[in-house]
Coordinates of C-alpha atoms and ligand atoms in Angstrom, one line a residue:
X20 CA 0.3 0.1 0.5
X21 CA 1.4 3.5 -1.2
X22 CA 0.5 6.2 1.7
X23 CA 1.2 10.2 0.4
X24 CA 2.7 12.2 3.3
X25 CA 1.7 15.5 3.0
X26 CA 3.4 18.5 3.9
X27 CA 2.3 21.9 4.9
X28 CA 0.8 24.5 2.6
X29 CA 3.8 26.3 1.0
X30 CA 6.3 24.2 2.6
X31 CA 9.6 25.9 1.1
X32 CA 11.7 23.3 -0.3
X33 CA 15.2 23.6 -2.0
X34 CA 18.7 23.6 -1.7
X35 CA 21.7 25.7 -0.5
X36 CA 25.0 26.3 -1.1
X37 CA 28.2 29.4 0.2
X38 CA 29.4 31.9 -0.8
X39 CA 33.5 30.6 -0.6
X40 CA 32.5 26.5 -1.7
X41 CA 30.5 28.6 -4.9
X42 CA 31.2 31.1 -6.2
X43 CA 35.1 32.0 -7.2
X44 CA 37.4 34.9 -7.3
X45 CA 37.4 35.7 -3.6
X46 CA 40.4 36.8 -3.1
X47 CA 40.5 38.7 0.2
X48 CA 39.2 35.9 2.8
X49 CA 41.0 34.2 5.1
X50 CA 40.9 30.2 3.2
X51 CA 42.3 32.4 0.3
X52 CA 45.0 33.3 2.1
X53 CA 46.4 30.0 3.6
X54 CA 45.4 28.1 0.1
X55 CA 47.7 31.0 -0.8
X56 CA 49.9 29.4 1.5
X57 CA 49.4 25.8 0.5
X58 CA 47.6 25.4 4.4
X59 CA 44.1 24.9 2.6
X60 CA 42.9 23.7 -0.7
X61 CA 42.8 25.5 -3.6
X62 CA 39.0 27.4 -4.4
X63 CA 39.9 28.1 -8.1
X64 CA 41.0 25.0 -9.3
X65 CA 38.0 23.8 -9.8
X66 CA 34.9 26.3 -8.6
X67 CA 31.8 25.8 -10.2
X68 CA 31.8 29.5 -10.4
X69 CA 28.3 30.6 -9.5
X70 CA 29.5 34.1 -9.2
X71 CA 28.3 34.5 -12.8
X72 CA 27.0 30.9 -13.7
X73 CA 24.1 31.7 -10.9
X74 CA 21.0 32.3 -12.8
X75 CA 21.9 29.4 -15.9
X76 CA 21.9 27.4 -11.8
X77 CA 19.3 28.9 -10.8
X78 CA 17.1 27.6 -13.7
X79 CA 18.3 24.0 -12.8
X80 CA 16.8 24.9 -9.3
X81 CA 14.1 25.4 -10.9
X82 CA 13.7 22.6 -13.5
X83 CA 14.5 20.7 -10.3
X84 CA 11.7 21.8 -8.6
X85 CA 12.8 23.9 -6.3
X86 CA 10.8 27.3 -5.1
X87 CA 13.2 28.0 -2.6
X88 CA 17.5 28.6 -2.4
X89 CA 19.8 29.2 0.2
X90 CA 22.6 30.9 -0.1
X91 CA 25.5 33.9 1.5
X92 CA 26.2 37.0 0.8
X93 CA 30.2 36.8 1.3
X94 CA 31.5 39.7 3.8
X95 CA 35.4 40.1 2.5
X96 CA 33.2 40.9 -0.3
X97 CA 30.8 43.6 0.4
X98 CA 33.3 45.0 4.0
X99 CA 37.1 44.5 2.1
X100 CA 38.3 47.0 3.5
X101 CA 37.5 48.0 7.6
X102 CA 34.2 50.3 7.3
X103 CA 34.2 50.8 3.4
X104 CA 31.0 48.8 1.7
X105 CA 31.7 48.0 -1.9
X106 CA 27.8 49.4 -3.7
X107 CA 29.5 47.3 -6.6
X108 CA 29.3 44.2 -4.9
X109 CA 25.7 44.6 -2.5
X110 CA 24.3 45.6 -6.7
X111 CA 25.8 41.8 -7.1
X112 CA 24.3 40.2 -4.7
X113 CA 20.4 42.4 -5.7
X114 CA 21.4 40.5 -9.9
X115 CA 20.8 37.1 -6.6
X116 CA 18.5 38.0 -5.4
X117 CA 16.7 39.5 -8.5
X118 CA 17.5 36.6 -10.4
X119 CA 15.6 34.2 -7.8
X120 CA 12.9 36.4 -7.9
X121 CA 12.6 35.8 -11.6
X122 CA 12.5 32.2 -11.3
X123 CA 9.7 32.4 -7.9
X124 CA 12.7 30.7 -5.6
X125 CA 12.4 32.1 -2.3
X126 CA 16.0 33.3 -1.3
X127 CA 17.2 32.2 1.9
X128 CA 20.2 34.2 2.5
X129 CA 23.0 33.1 5.3
X130 CA 25.6 36.6 6.4
X131 CA 27.8 34.8 6.8
X132 CA 29.7 31.6 6.2
X133 CA 32.3 30.7 8.0
X134 CA 35.2 32.7 6.3
X135 CA 35.7 36.3 6.8
X136 CA 37.6 39.6 5.0
X137 CA 41.6 39.7 5.4
X138 CA 41.1 43.5 7.9
X139 CA 39.0 41.3 10.3
X140 CA 41.2 37.9 10.8
X141 CA 44.5 40.1 10.0
X142 CA 43.1 41.4 13.8
X143 CA 42.6 37.7 15.3
X144 CA 39.1 37.6 13.8
X145 CA 36.1 36.7 16.6
X146 CA 38.9 36.7 19.6
X147 CA 38.8 40.1 18.9
X148 CA 36.7 42.5 21.5
X149 CA 35.5 43.8 18.9
X150 CA 34.6 42.1 16.9
X151 CA 30.5 41.4 17.7
X152 CA 30.0 44.8 17.3
X153 CA 32.5 45.0 13.6
X154 CA 30.1 42.2 12.5
X155 CA 27.0 43.7 13.4
X156 CA 27.7 46.8 11.5
X157 CA 28.1 44.4 8.5
X158 CA 25.6 42.4 9.2
X159 CA 22.4 45.4 9.8
X160 CA 24.2 47.7 6.2
X161 CA 23.8 44.2 4.9
X162 CA 20.2 43.7 5.7
X163 CA 19.3 47.3 5.4
X164 CA 20.2 47.0 1.3
X165 CA 19.1 44.1 0.5
X166 CA 16.4 44.4 2.7
X167 CA 13.4 45.0 0.2
X168 CA 14.5 41.7 -1.7
X169 CA 14.3 38.9 0.6
X170 CA 12.4 38.0 4.4
X171 CA 14.2 34.9 5.1
X172 CA 17.8 35.9 6.8
X173 CA 20.3 33.8 8.8
X174 CA 23.2 35.7 10.7
X175 CA 25.5 32.5 11.7
X176 CA 26.0 29.5 10.3
X177 CA 27.0 27.3 12.0
X178 CA 28.7 28.8 14.8
X179 CA 29.8 25.8 17.1
X180 CA 31.6 23.7 13.9
X181 CA 33.0 27.6 13.3
X182 CA 34.8 28.0 16.7
X183 CA 35.5 23.8 17.2
X184 CA 36.7 23.6 13.8
X185 CA 39.2 26.8 14.2
X186 CA 40.0 26.2 17.6
X187 CA 40.0 23.3 19.4
X188 CA 40.7 20.7 16.5
X189 CA 42.5 23.2 14.4
X190 CA 41.6 22.2 11.4
X191 CA 40.0 24.9 9.9
X192 CA 41.4 29.0 10.1
X193 CA 42.9 29.7 12.4
X194 CA 44.1 26.8 12.9
X195 CA 44.2 26.5 16.7
X196 CA 43.6 24.5 18.9
X197 CA 43.5 26.3 22.9
X198 CA 39.9 25.5 24.6
X199 CA 40.5 29.5 25.6
X200 CA 40.5 30.7 22.3
X201 CA 37.6 29.2 21.4
X202 CA 35.6 30.4 24.5
X203 CA 36.9 33.8 23.6
X204 CA 35.3 32.9 20.1
X205 CA 32.2 31.5 21.6
X206 CA 31.1 34.2 23.9
X207 CA 31.4 36.6 21.2
X208 CA 29.2 35.0 18.4
X209 CA 26.7 34.8 20.9
X210 CA 27.2 37.8 21.1
X211 CA 27.8 39.5 17.9
X212 CA 24.3 37.5 16.9
X213 CA 22.4 39.4 19.0
X214 CA 23.8 42.9 18.6
X215 CA 23.4 41.7 14.2
X216 CA 19.7 41.2 15.3
X217 CA 18.9 43.9 17.3
X218 CA 20.4 46.4 15.2
X219 CA 18.9 44.5 11.8
X220 CA 16.0 44.7 13.5
X221 CA 16.6 49.1 14.0
X222 CA 16.4 49.1 9.8
X223 CA 14.3 45.6 9.0
X224 CA 11.5 45.6 10.8
X225 CA 10.2 43.3 8.7
X226 CA 13.1 41.1 8.5
X227 CA 12.0 37.3 9.8
X228 CA 16.2 36.9 11.7
X229 CA 17.6 33.7 12.8
X230 CA 20.1 31.8 12.9
X231 CA 22.0 28.5 11.5
X232 CA 23.0 25.7 14.4
X233 CA 24.0 22.6 13.3
X234 CA 23.0 19.7 15.8
X235 CA 24.7 16.7 16.6
X236 CA 22.3 13.2 17.6
X237 CA 24.5 12.6 20.2
X238 CA 23.8 8.9 22.2
X239 CA 25.3 5.6 24.2
X240 CA 25.8 2.9 25.9
X241 CA 24.3 2.3 29.4
X242 CA 28.3 2.8 30.3
X243 CA 27.8 5.6 32.8
X244 CA 31.0 8.1 31.7
X245 CA 29.5 7.7 28.2
X246 CA 25.8 9.0 29.4
X247 CA 28.0 11.5 31.1
X248 CA 29.6 12.5 28.1
X249 CA 26.4 12.5 25.8
X250 CA 24.5 14.7 28.0
X251 CA 27.4 16.8 28.1
X252 CA 28.2 16.6 24.3
X253 CA 23.9 18.2 23.7
X254 CA 23.9 20.0 26.6
X255 CA 26.8 22.1 25.6
X256 CA 27.1 21.2 21.1
X257 CA 23.8 21.3 20.4
X258 CA 22.1 24.3 23.2
X259 CA 24.6 26.6 25.1
X260 CA 24.6 28.6 21.9
X261 CA 20.5 28.7 21.1
X262 CA 20.1 29.0 24.8
X263 CA 22.2 32.2 24.9
X264 CA 20.0 33.6 21.4
X265 CA 16.9 32.7 20.9
X266 CA 15.0 34.8 22.4
X267 CA 16.9 37.0 19.8
X268 CA 15.8 34.8 17.3
X269 CA 12.7 34.5 14.3
X270 CA 13.4 30.8 13.5
X271 CA 16.1 28.5 13.5
X272 CA 17.9 26.7 11.3
X273 CA 18.5 23.1 11.3
X274 CA 21.7 21.4 9.8
X275 CA 22.4 18.4 10.8
X276 CA 24.5 15.7 9.3
X277 CA 25.8 13.3 12.4
X278 CA 24.3 10.9 14.5
X279 CA 27.6 10.4 17.1
X280 CA 27.4 7.4 19.7
X281 CA 29.6 6.7 23.0
X282 CA 30.1 2.9 23.5
X283 CA 30.2 -0.3 21.0
X284 CA 29.3 1.5 17.4
X285 CA 26.3 0.0 15.9
X286 CA 27.2 -0.9 12.6
X287 CA 25.3 2.4 10.7
X288 CA 26.7 2.4 7.1
X289 CA 28.7 5.6 5.9
X290 CA 28.9 8.1 3.8
X291 CA 31.7 9.3 1.5
X292 CA 33.5 11.2 4.3
X293 CA 32.7 8.0 6.9
X294 CA 29.9 9.8 8.9
X295 CA 27.6 7.3 9.9
X296 CA 23.7 7.5 7.6
X297 CA 21.8 7.7 10.7
X298 CA 18.3 10.2 8.7
X299 CA 16.0 9.4 12.0
X300 CA 18.8 11.8 13.8
X301 CA 16.9 14.7 12.1
X302 CA 14.2 13.9 13.8
X303 CA 15.3 13.8 17.6
X304 CA 17.1 17.2 16.6
X305 CA 13.9 19.1 15.6
X306 CA 12.3 17.6 18.2
X307 CA 14.5 18.7 20.6
X308 CA 14.5 22.3 19.4
X309 CA 10.7 22.6 19.8
X310 CA 11.6 23.2 23.2
X311 CA 12.2 27.2 21.5
X312 CA 8.9 27.4 20.5
X313 CA 10.4 29.2 17.7
X314 CA 9.9 27.6 13.5
X315 CA 11.9 25.9 12.3
X316 CA 13.9 25.5 9.0
X317 CA 15.9 22.5 8.0
X318 CA 18.7 25.3 6.1
X319 CA 21.5 21.5 5.8
X320 CA 21.3 18.3 5.7
X321 CA 22.7 15.8 2.5
X322 CA 25.5 13.1 2.0
X323 CA 28.8 13.1 0.5
X324 CA 28.2 10.6 -2.4
X325 CA 30.2 10.6 -5.3
X326 CA 28.2 7.8 -7.0
X327 CA 24.7 8.8 -6.5
X328 CA 24.2 5.6 -5.0
X329 CA 22.7 6.1 -1.3
X330 CA 21.4 10.2 -2.2
X331 CA 18.1 9.8 -3.0
X332 CA 17.4 6.8 -0.6
X333 CA 19.0 9.0 1.7
X334 CA 17.5 11.9 1.0
X335 CA 13.8 10.0 1.4
X336 CA 14.3 8.8 4.7
X337 CA 15.9 12.6 5.9
X338 CA 12.0 13.8 4.6
X339 CA 10.3 11.1 6.0
X340 CA 11.8 11.5 9.4
X341 CA 10.9 14.9 8.9
X342 CA 7.6 14.5 8.3
X343 CA 7.3 12.5 11.2
X344 CA 8.1 15.7 13.1
X345 CA 6.1 17.4 12.2
X346 CA 2.9 15.2 12.6
X347 CA 4.3 14.9 16.6
X348 CA 4.4 18.7 16.1
X349 CA 7.5 20.9 15.7
X350 CA 6.9 24.4 13.7
X351 CA 8.9 23.4 10.2
X352 CA 8.9 26.1 7.3
X353 CA 11.0 24.0 5.0
X354 CA 13.5 21.7 4.3
X355 CA 17.2 23.2 2.3
X356 CA 18.6 20.2 0.5
X357 CA 23.1 20.2 0.6
X358 CA 23.9 20.7 -1.8
X359 CA 22.7 22.2 -4.9
X360 CA 25.3 21.4 -6.9
X361 CA 28.6 20.1 -6.0
X362 CA 31.3 22.9 -4.4
X363 CA 34.9 23.8 -2.3
X364 CA 33.4 21.2 0.5
X365 CA 36.2 23.3 2.7
X366 CA 39.2 22.0 4.2
X367 CA 38.5 18.6 2.2
X368 CA 38.2 20.7 -1.3
X369 CA 36.5 19.1 -4.0
X370 CA 37.6 15.5 -2.9
X371 CA 33.7 15.5 -1.7
X372 CA 30.8 15.8 -3.6
X373 CA 27.2 16.6 -2.1
X374 CA 25.0 18.8 -5.8
X375 CA 22.3 17.4 -6.2
X376 CA 23.4 18.6 -9.6
X377 CA 27.3 17.4 -10.7
X378 CA 30.3 19.5 -12.0
X379 CA 32.6 18.3 -14.0
X380 CA 36.2 19.5 -13.4
X381 CA 37.5 19.8 -16.6
X382 CA 34.9 21.5 -18.2
X383 CA 32.0 23.2 -15.7
X384 CA 29.7 20.8 -16.8
X385 CA 26.6 20.9 -15.0
X386 CA 25.0 17.2 -14.4
X387 CA 22.3 16.1 -13.0
X388 CA 22.0 13.2 -10.3
X389 CA 19.8 11.2 -11.1
X390 CA 18.7 11.7 -7.2
X391 CA 17.8 15.5 -8.2
X392 CA 14.8 13.5 -9.4
X393 CA 14.2 11.3 -7.1
X394 CA 13.7 14.8 -4.5
X395 CA 12.7 16.9 -7.4
X396 CA 9.2 14.4 -7.5
X397 CA 9.0 15.2 -3.8
X398 CA 9.0 19.2 -4.0
X399 CA 6.8 19.2 -6.7
X400 CA 4.6 17.6 -4.7
X401 CA 5.7 19.2 -1.8
X402 CA 4.4 14.8 -0.3
X403 CA 6.6 12.5 -0.3
X404 CA 5.2 8.4 -0.9
X405 CA 6.5 5.7 0.2
X406 CA 5.2 2.4 -0.4
Ligands
LIG13 C1 28.5 23.7 6.3 C2 28.8 23.2 4.5 C3 29.8 22.2 4.8 C4 28.7 21.3 4.5 C5 29.0 19.6 4.6 C6 27.9 22.6 7.4 O1 28.9 22.2 8.6 O2 28.2 24.6 6.6 O3 29.8 24.6 4.5 O4 29.6 22.0 3.1 O5 28.1 21.0 6.5 O6 30.5 19.3 5.7

């Protein structure tokens, strides 16, 4: 028997990207500088060149049934020198937003997705005491310039991932392994978000301003030590930031990728990056976020899967569990698969492929993967049909 799981009217279906991962040609941000030093893979080598090809990419998104799209604004383009804003780059992003509007695609705009302008990173990035004010000024400026063309805006993408990878694990800029610097950064990101929210609202009260948070489904076996570890990680990773920012949020965006289990392996299948494939975790994370009483968007969920053997099935499972969370009372307004095209997977360069659309490295040709058509059926029918 077939069952049709219907989604609420006006549900947003789409996919996402971030500026530095798809645009190409950003030379004045910290990631580009470290790439020049050989500490990170080059972005430009195989870039999808979305900066010049956004209309083509949005045509494809439209043809795949998407009615929304998440992307980010590159801070280094907009504010190449402290306090000096480049209106030509604002114009570029206005064109991006107009291209989406022309195609009937609702934008979800992220103001900052990991990369920092050089002047900001050189003086200590988010560790610097002035960082929250400087960040809020940038956010308010952009929101003011774009407020007639968008409604749903997020200040920060994945604050805890940013701080953890840059200041504890040390494999993203600024490559530190220092818990004190980590905590200073997390606290400044909290202040930065709260201040940005206040400043944006002064200039653009109608904007729906939130934050994008990466939450992990932590589980453990019965070992008391593992139970404590699980509870601590859930508290710190999933809630420390949101407990301190949710009052200055009109919505929360959830990025879901991980199930981390403390104890002997549960034997989940793995994706290309060796992460457990567990779609059910998205349900637990969405239901857990009900505590903040805010509208939710799935702003990212996806899988690195070069051969595309697992992606279609995984998307169906993610959507199924998202539906279950709605049935159980989570106020979910949209689902953005990560990502529209293959892109620069951060420290992994172009070795990992998340895209619904494959990008041929030699020609930059866009090649629609079969899983994109599985997702298209869901998007177009606003429903998932299961056997
Ligand atoms: C980030 C993306 C990244 C994706 C897959 C998220 O942490 O927001 O920039 O590409 O996960 O790793």
